[in-house]
GROMACS .gro file of C-alpha atoms in nm:
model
  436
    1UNK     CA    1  10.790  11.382   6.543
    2UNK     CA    2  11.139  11.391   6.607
    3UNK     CA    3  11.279  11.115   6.831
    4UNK     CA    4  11.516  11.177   7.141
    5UNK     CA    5  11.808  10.911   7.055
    6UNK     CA    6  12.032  11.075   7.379
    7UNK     CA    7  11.974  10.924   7.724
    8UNK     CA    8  12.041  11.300   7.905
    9UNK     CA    9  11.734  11.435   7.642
   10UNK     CA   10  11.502  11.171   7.736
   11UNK     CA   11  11.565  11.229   8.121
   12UNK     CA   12  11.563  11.562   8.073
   13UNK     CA   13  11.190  11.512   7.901
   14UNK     CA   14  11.137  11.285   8.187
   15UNK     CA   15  11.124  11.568   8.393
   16UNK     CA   16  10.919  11.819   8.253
   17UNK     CA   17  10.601  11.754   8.445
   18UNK     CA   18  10.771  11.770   8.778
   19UNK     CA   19  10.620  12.119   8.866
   20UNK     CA   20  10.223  12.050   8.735
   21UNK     CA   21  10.201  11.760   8.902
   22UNK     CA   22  10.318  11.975   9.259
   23UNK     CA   23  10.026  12.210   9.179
   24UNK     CA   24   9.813  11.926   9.125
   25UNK     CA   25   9.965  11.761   9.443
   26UNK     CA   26   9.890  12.117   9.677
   27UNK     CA   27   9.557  12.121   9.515
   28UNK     CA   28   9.428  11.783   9.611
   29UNK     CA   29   9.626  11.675   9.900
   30UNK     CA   30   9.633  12.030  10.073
   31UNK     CA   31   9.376  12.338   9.965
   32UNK     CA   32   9.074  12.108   9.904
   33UNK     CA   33   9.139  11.996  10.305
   34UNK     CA   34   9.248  12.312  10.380
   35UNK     CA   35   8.836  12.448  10.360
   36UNK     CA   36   8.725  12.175  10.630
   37UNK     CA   37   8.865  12.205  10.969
   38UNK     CA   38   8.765  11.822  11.053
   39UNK     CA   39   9.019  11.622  11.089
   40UNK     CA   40   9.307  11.926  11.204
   41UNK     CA   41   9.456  11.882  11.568
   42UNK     CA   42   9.782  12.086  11.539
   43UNK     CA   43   9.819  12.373  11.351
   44UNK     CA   44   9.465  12.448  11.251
   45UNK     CA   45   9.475  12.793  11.136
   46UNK     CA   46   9.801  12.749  10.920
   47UNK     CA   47   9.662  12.444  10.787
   48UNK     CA   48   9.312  12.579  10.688
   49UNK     CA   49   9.238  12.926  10.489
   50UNK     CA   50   9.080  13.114  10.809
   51UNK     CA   51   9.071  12.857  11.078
   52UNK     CA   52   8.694  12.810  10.993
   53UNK     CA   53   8.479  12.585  10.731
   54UNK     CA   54   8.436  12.751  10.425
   55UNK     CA   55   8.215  12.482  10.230
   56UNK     CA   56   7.960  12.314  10.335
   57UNK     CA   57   8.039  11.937  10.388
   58UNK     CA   58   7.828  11.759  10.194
   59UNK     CA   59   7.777  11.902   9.891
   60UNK     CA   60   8.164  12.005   9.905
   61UNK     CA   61   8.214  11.615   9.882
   62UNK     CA   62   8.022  11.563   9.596
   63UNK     CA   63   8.132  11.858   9.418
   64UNK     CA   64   8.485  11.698   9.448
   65UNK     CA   65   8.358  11.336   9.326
   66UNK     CA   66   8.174  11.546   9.007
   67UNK     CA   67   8.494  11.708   8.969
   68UNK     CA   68   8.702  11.361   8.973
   69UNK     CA   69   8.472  11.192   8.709
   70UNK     CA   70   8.463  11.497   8.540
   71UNK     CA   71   8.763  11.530   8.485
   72UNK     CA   72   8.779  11.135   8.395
   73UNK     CA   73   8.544  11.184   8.154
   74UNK     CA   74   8.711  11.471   7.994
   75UNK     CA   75   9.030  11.300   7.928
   76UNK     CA   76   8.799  11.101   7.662
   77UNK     CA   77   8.730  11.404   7.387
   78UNK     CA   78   9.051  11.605   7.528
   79UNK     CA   79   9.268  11.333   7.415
   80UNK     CA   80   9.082  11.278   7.054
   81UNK     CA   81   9.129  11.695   7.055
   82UNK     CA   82   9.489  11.715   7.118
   83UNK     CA   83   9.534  11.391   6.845
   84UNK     CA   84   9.367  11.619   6.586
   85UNK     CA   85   9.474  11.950   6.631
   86UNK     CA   86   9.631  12.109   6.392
   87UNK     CA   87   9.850  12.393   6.435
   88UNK     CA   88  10.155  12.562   6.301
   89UNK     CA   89  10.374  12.564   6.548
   90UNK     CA   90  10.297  12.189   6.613
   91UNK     CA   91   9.994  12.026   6.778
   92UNK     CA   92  10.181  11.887   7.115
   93UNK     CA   93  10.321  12.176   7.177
   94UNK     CA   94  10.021  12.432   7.093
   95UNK     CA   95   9.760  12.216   7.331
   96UNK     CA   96  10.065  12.218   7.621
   97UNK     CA   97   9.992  12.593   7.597
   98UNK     CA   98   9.644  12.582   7.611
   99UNK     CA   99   9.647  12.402   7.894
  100UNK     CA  100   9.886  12.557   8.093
  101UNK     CA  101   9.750  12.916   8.135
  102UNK     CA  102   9.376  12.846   8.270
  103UNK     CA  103   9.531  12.587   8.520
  104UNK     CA  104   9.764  12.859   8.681
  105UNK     CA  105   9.507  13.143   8.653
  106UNK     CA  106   9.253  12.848   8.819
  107UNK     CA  107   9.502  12.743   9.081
  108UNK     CA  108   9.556  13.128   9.170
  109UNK     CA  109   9.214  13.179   9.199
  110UNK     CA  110   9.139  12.858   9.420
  111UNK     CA  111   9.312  13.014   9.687
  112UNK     CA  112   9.051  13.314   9.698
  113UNK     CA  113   8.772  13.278   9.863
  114UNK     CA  114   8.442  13.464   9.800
  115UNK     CA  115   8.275  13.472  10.141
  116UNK     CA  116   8.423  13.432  10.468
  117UNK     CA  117   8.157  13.144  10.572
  118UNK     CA  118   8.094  12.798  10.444
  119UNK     CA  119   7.852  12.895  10.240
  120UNK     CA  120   7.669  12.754   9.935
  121UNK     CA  121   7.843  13.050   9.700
  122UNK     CA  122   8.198  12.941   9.805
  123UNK     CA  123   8.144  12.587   9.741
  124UNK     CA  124   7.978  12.662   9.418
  125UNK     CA  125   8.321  12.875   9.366
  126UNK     CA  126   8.561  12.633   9.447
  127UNK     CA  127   8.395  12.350   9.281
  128UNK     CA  128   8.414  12.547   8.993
  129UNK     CA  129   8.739  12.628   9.013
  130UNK     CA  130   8.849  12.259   9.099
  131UNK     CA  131   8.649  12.167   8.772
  132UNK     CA  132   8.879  12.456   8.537
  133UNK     CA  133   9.174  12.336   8.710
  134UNK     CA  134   9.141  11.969   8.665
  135UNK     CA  135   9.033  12.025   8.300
  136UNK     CA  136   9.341  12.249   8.200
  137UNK     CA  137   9.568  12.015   8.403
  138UNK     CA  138   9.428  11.732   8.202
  139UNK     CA  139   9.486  11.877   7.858
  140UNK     CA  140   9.856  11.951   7.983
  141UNK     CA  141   9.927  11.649   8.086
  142UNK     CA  142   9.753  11.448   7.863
  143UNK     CA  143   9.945  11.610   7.588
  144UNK     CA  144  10.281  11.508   7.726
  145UNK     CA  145  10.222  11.178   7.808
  146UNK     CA  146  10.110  11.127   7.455
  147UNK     CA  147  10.434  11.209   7.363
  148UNK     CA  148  10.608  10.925   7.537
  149UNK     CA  149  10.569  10.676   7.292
  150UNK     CA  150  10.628  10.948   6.990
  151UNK     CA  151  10.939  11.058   7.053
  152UNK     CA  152  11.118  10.720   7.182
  153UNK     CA  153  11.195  10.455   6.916
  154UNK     CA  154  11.217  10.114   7.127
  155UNK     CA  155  11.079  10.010   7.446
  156UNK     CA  156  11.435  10.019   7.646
  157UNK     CA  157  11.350  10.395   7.583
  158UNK     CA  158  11.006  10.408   7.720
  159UNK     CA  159  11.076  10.248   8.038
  160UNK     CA  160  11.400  10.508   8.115
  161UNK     CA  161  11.131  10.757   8.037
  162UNK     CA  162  10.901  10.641   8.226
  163UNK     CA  163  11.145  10.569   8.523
  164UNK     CA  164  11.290  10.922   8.468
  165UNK     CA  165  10.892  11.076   8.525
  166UNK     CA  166  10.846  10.823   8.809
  167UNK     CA  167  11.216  10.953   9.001
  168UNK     CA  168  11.032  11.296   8.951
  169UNK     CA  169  10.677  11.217   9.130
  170UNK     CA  170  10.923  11.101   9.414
  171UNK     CA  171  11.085  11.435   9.416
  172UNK     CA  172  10.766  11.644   9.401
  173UNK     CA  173  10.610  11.403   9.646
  174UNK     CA  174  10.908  11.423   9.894
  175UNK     CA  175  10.871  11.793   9.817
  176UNK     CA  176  10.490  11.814   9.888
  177UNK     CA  177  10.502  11.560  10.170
  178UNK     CA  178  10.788  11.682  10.395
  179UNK     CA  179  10.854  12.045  10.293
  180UNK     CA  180  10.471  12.197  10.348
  181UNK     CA  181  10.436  12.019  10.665
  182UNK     CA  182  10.742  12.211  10.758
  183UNK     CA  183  10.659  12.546  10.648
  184UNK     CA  184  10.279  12.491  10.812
  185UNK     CA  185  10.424  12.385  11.135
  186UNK     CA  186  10.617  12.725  11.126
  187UNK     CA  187  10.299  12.920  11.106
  188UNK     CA  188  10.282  12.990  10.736
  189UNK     CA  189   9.949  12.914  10.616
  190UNK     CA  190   9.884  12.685  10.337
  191UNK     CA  191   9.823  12.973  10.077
  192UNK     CA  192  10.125  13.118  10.120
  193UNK     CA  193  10.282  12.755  10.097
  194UNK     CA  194  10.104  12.724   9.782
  195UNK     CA  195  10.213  13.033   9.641
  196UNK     CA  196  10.613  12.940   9.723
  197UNK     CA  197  10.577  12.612   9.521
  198UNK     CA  198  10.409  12.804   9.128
  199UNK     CA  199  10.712  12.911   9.007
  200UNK     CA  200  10.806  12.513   8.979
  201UNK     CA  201  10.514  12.487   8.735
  202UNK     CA  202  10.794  12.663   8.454
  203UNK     CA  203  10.965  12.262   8.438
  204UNK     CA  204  10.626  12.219   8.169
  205UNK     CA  205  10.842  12.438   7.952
  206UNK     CA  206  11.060  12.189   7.864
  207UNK     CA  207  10.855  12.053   7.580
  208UNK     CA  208  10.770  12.331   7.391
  209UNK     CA  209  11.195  12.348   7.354
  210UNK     CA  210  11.253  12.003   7.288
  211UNK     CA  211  10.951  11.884   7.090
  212UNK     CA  212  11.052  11.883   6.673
  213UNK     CA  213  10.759  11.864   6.530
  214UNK     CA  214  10.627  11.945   6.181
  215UNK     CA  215  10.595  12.289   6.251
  216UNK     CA  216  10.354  12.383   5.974
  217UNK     CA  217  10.591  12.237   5.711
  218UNK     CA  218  10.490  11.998   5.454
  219UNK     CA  219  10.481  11.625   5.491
  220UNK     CA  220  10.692  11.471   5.220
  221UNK     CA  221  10.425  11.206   5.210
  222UNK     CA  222  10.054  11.193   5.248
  223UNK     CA  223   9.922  11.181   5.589
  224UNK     CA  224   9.704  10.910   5.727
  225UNK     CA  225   9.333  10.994   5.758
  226UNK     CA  226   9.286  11.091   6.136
  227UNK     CA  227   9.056  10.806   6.263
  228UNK     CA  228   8.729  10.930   6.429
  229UNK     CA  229   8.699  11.033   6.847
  230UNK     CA  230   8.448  10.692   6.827
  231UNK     CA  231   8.673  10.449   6.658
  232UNK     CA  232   8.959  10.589   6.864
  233UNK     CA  233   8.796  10.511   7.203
  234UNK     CA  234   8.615  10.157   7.084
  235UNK     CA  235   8.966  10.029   6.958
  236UNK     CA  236   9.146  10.095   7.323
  237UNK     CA  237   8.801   9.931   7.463
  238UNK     CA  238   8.851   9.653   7.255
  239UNK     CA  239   9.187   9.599   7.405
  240UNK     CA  240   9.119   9.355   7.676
  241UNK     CA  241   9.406   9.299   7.834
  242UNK     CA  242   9.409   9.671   7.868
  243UNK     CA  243   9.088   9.684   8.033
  244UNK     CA  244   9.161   9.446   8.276
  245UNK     CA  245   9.493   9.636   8.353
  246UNK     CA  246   9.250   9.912   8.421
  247UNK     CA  247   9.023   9.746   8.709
  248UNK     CA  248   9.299   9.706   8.899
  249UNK     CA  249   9.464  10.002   8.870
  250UNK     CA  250   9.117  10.174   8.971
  251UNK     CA  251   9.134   9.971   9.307
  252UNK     CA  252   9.470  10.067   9.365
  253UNK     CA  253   9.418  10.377   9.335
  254UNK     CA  254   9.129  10.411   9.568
  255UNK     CA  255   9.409  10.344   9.816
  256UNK     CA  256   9.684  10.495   9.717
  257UNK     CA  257   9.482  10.874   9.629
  258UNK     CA  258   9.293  10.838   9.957
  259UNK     CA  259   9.621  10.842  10.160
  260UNK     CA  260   9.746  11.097   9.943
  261UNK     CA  261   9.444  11.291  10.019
  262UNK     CA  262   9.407  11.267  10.398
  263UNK     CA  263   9.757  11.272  10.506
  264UNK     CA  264   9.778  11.560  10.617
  265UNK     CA  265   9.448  11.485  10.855
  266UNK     CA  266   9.568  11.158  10.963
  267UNK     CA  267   9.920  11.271  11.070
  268UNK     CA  268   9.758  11.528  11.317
  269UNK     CA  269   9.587  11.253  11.451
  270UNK     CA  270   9.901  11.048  11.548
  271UNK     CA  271  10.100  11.356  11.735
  272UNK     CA  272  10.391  11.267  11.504
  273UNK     CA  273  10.609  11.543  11.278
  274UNK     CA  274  10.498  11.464  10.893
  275UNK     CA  275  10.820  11.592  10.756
  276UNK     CA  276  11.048  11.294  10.931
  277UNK     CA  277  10.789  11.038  10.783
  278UNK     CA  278  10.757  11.107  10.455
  279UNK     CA  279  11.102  11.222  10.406
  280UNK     CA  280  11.153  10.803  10.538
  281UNK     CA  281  10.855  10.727  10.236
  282UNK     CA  282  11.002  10.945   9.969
  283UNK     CA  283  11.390  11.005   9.975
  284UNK     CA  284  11.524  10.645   9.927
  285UNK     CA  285  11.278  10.592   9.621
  286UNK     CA  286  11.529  10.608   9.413
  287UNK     CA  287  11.723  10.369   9.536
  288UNK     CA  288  11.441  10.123   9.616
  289UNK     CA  289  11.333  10.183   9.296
  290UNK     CA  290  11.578  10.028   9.172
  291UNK     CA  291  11.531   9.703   9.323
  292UNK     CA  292  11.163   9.684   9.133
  293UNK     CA  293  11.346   9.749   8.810
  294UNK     CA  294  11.537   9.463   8.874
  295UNK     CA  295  11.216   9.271   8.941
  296UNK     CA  296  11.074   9.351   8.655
  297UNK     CA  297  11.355   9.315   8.391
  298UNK     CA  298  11.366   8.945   8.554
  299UNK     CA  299  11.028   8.847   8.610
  300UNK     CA  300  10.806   9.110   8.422
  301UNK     CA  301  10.550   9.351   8.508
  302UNK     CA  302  10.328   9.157   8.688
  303UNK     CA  303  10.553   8.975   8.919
  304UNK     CA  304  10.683   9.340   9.004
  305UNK     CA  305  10.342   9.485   8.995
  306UNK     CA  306  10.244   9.228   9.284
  307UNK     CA  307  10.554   9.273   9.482
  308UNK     CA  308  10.492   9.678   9.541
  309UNK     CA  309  10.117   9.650   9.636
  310UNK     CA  310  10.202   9.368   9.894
  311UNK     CA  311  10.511   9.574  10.015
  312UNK     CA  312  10.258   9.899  10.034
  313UNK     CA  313  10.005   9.699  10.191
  314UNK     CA  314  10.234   9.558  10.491
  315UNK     CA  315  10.389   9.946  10.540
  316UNK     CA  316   9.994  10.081  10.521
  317UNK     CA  317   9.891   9.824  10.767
  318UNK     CA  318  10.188   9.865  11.025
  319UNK     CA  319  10.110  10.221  11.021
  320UNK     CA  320   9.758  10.180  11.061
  321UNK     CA  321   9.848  10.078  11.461
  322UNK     CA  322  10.090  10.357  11.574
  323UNK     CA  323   9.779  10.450  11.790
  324UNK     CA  324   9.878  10.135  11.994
  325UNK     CA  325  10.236  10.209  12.004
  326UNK     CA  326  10.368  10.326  12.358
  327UNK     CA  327  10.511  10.709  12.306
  328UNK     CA  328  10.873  10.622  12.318
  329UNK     CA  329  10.867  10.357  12.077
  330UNK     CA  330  10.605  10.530  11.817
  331UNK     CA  331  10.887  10.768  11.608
  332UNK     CA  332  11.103  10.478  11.541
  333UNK     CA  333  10.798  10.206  11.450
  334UNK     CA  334  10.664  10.494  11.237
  335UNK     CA  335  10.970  10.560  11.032
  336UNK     CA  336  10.995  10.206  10.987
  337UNK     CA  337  10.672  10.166  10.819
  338UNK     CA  338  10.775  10.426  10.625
  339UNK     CA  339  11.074  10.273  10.475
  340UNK     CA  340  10.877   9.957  10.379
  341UNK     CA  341  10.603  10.177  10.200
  342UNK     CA  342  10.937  10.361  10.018
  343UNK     CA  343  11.038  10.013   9.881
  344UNK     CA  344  10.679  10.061   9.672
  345UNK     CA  345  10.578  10.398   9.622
  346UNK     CA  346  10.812  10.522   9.361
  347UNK     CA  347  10.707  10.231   9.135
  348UNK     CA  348  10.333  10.279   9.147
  349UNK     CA  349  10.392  10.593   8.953
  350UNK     CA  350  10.642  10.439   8.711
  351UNK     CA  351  10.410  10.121   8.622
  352UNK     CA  352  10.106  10.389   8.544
  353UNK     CA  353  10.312  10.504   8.238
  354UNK     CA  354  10.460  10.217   8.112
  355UNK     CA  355  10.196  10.002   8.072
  356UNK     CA  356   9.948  10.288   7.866
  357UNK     CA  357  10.263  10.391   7.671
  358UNK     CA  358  10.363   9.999   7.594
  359UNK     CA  359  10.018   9.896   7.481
  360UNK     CA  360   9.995  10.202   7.262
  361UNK     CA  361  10.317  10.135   7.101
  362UNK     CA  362  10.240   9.763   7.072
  363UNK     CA  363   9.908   9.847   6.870
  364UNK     CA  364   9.998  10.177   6.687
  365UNK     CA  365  10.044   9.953   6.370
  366UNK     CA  366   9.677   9.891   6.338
  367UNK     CA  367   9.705  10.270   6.239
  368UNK     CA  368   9.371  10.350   6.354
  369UNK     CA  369   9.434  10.458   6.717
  370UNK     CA  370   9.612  10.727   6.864
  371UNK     CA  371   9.852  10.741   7.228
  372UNK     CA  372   9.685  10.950   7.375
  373UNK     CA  373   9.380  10.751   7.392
  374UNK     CA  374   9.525  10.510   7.605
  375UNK     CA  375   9.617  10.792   7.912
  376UNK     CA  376   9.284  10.941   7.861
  377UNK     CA  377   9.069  10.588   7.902
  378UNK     CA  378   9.345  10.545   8.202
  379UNK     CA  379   9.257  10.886   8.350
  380UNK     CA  380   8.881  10.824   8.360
  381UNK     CA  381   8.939  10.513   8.589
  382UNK     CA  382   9.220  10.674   8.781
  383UNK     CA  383   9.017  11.050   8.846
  384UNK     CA  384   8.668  10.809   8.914
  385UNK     CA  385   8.885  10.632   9.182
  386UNK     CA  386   9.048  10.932   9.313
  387UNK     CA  387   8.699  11.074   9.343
  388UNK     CA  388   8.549  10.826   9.536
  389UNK     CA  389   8.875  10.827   9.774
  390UNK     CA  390   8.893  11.192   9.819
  391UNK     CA  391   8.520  11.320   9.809
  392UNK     CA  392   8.332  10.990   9.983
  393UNK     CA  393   8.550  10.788  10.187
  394UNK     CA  394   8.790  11.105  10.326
  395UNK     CA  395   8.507  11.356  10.388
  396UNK     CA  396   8.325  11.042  10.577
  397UNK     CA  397   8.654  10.992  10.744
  398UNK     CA  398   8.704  11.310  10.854
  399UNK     CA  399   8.353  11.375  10.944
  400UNK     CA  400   8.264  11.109  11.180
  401UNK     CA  401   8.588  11.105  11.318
  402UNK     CA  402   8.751  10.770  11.198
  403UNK     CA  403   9.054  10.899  11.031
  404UNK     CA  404   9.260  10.709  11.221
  405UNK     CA  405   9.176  10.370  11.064
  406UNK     CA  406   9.281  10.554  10.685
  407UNK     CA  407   9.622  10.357  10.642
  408UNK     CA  408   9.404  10.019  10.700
  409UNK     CA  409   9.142  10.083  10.445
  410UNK     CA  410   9.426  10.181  10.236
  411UNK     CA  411   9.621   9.834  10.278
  412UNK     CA  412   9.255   9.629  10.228
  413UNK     CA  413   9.247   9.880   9.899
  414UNK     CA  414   9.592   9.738   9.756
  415UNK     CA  415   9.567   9.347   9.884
  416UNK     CA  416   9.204   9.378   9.694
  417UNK     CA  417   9.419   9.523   9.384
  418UNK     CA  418   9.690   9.241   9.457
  419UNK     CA  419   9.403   8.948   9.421
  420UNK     CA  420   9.284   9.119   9.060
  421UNK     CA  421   9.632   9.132   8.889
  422UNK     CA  422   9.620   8.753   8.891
  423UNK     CA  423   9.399   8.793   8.636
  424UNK     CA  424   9.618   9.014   8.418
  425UNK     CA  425   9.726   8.854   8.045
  426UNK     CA  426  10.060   8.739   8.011
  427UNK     CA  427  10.091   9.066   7.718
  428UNK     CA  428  10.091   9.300   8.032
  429UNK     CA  429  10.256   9.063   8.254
  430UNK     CA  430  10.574   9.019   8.059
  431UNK     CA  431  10.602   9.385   8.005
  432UNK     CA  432  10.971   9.491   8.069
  433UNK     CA  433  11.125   9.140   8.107
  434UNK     CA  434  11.464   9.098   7.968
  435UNK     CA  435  11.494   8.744   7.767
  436UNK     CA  436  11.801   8.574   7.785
   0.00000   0.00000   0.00000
């Protein structure tokens, strides 16, 4: 694989999963919500697919936690797949491809449904179609993360990469979070909202131009045996301070994915406009994240680590009593909070990739274990988590009429993920500090 030695290339790679993961964002944050009314005050029949249920409740929440730890689970063989593949045109770039079409044919078809009435054929459909699009989004994006620690050649690389890809979940999320509010609150229904937002998907291009890979030529030296899909997975088990990386990333992520997931719903709660509030979250990310790159190049990873899920915790928890807040002081108390959660929500995205891509660069010269590996194991405790957020604790939220306590079961999530990363090895830790 050729390495990108240029800053603008790498930033430019940086970006390529910008569009995906808004497709991915619509999906989960937006259409999956958008086939329960529960929860919508203002705005219903924009918000939903035709201002009616169109899934039955229950099993529509477990379809979505199958899906989840589905696709968790999938990440697993997907990843030893992609590792082995072996194509002409080059292995990265051929499973990119195979990814991409069935996840925009599945996302085009998620916003058909086949009956009119929550009934057991449309949840049937739309689990299914949550399932295909999870799966193909997986293989997509599992492909191109791999690629992180392929094409850079020092870690100074990896973490502008990975600071370039976490700049771009703040631009899809600012995007997500305070344009399709907008266009719902002007009567255009989610569908059509969904619709505006594909051609953005075209940014996953960007690989298949800038990846060098072998290309069906020869190898001017004999190639490494490709090590098993079983003795890829045990050796990133057998990385402990991996693992325990993972547990608390899974707890995090219970909070962060179920805010993510019930925005929407808790924001018509409050009677306040979503677009002013998370434009406050999302547009001064980039400066703010600059503030937890300077943490980290001082103190390391874990310092920094602790520092955004305390900040995230506060804004969460602030939030969580705007119920209490008289009318004319609400707007401003509420786009307060939302500047303290900006000082945090960039980075959560930015730490996800740099620690899988530093342990797999740290270990890649026991030969036996491929990058990918890492994001997949990653992925099956981040889509488990997101599972339980988004398919149990939302659709009991929204059902029994609590989700107006969401921001504070979100800020217990991340203080609970603040106690574990004190037990975190001084490997991940130091990730990213500078020495003098």
């Amino acid at each position: 694989m050729k390495k990108l030695t240029k800053k603008s290339s790498i930033i430019l790679y940086g970006c390529s999963g910008l569009g995906v993961n808004m497709l991915n964002l619509i999906v989960g944050s937006y259409l999956c919500s958008a086939l329960l009314v529960g929860g919508f005050v203002d705005h219903i029949e924009s918000w939903t697919y035709l201002n009616r249920d169109l899934v039955i409740a229950g099993l529509w929440g477990g379809l979505i936690v199958a899906a989840k730890i589905i696709d968790g689970l999938i990440d697993l063989p997907l990843s030893h797949f992609v590792d082995n593949l072996k194509a002409k045109w080059g292995k990265r770039k051929t499973a990119i491809v195979m990814g991409f079409i069935p996840m925009i044919a599945a996302y085009l078809l998620f916003l058909v449904p086949v009956d009119p009435t929550a009934s057991i054929l449309n949840t049937i459909w739309f689990g299914g179609m949550l399932l295909v699009f999870y799966t193909a989004y997986t293989l997509t994006m599992i492909t191109y993360y791999a690629t992180f620690a392929e094409v850079t050649e020092k870690p100074e690389d990896i973490s502008l990469l990975s600071n370039t890809k976490s700049v771009c979940d703040v631009a899809y999320f600012s995007l997500g979070y305070a344009l399709v509010p907008a266009f719902v609150s002007m009567g255009i229904n989610i569908r059509i909202v969904a619709l505006l937002f594909l051609p953005l998907s075209l940014t996953m291009l960007i690989p298949l131009f800038t990846l060098k890979e072998n290309d069906g030529q020869q190898p001017s030296h004999k190639p490494q045996a490709k090590p098993s899909f079983g003795k890829s997975l045990m050796f990133t088990l057998q990385d402990k301070p991996y693992i325990k990386w993972l547990c608390t990333l899974f707890v995090m992520n219970i909070g962060l994915q179920l805010f993510l997931s019930g925005i929407n719903e808790y924001f018509s709660t409050t009677g306040l406009n979503m677009t002013f509030i998370m434009a406050s979250c999302f547009v001064p990310v980039p400066l703010t994240i600059l503030l937890y790159n300077k943490v980290t190049r001082k103190f390391g990873l874990g310092v920094a680590y602790r520092y955004i899920l305390l900040v995230y915790s506060l804004g969460m928890g602030l939030m969580g009593l705007c119920r209490f807040i008289p009318d004319g002081l609400l707007f401003p108390f509420a786009i307060g909070c939302s500047l303290i959660v900006s000082f945090s929500i960039g980075a959560f995205f930015s730490v996800t990739y740099c620690v899988p891509s530093n342990r797999a660069a740290a270990r890649k010269g026991a030969g036996d274990t491929a990058s990918s590996m890492y994001f997949a194991v990653q992925g099956l405790f981040e889509g488990t988590s997101a599972g339980i957020a988004s398919g149990v604790i939302l659709v009991y939220l929204k059902q029994s009429g609590h989700v107006n306590v969401l921001t504070l079961v979100v800020a217990a999530a991340c203080m609970t993920a603040f106690a574990l990363s004190f037990l975190l090895p001084k490997s991940i830790t130091q990730i990213g500090k500078v020495k003098k």
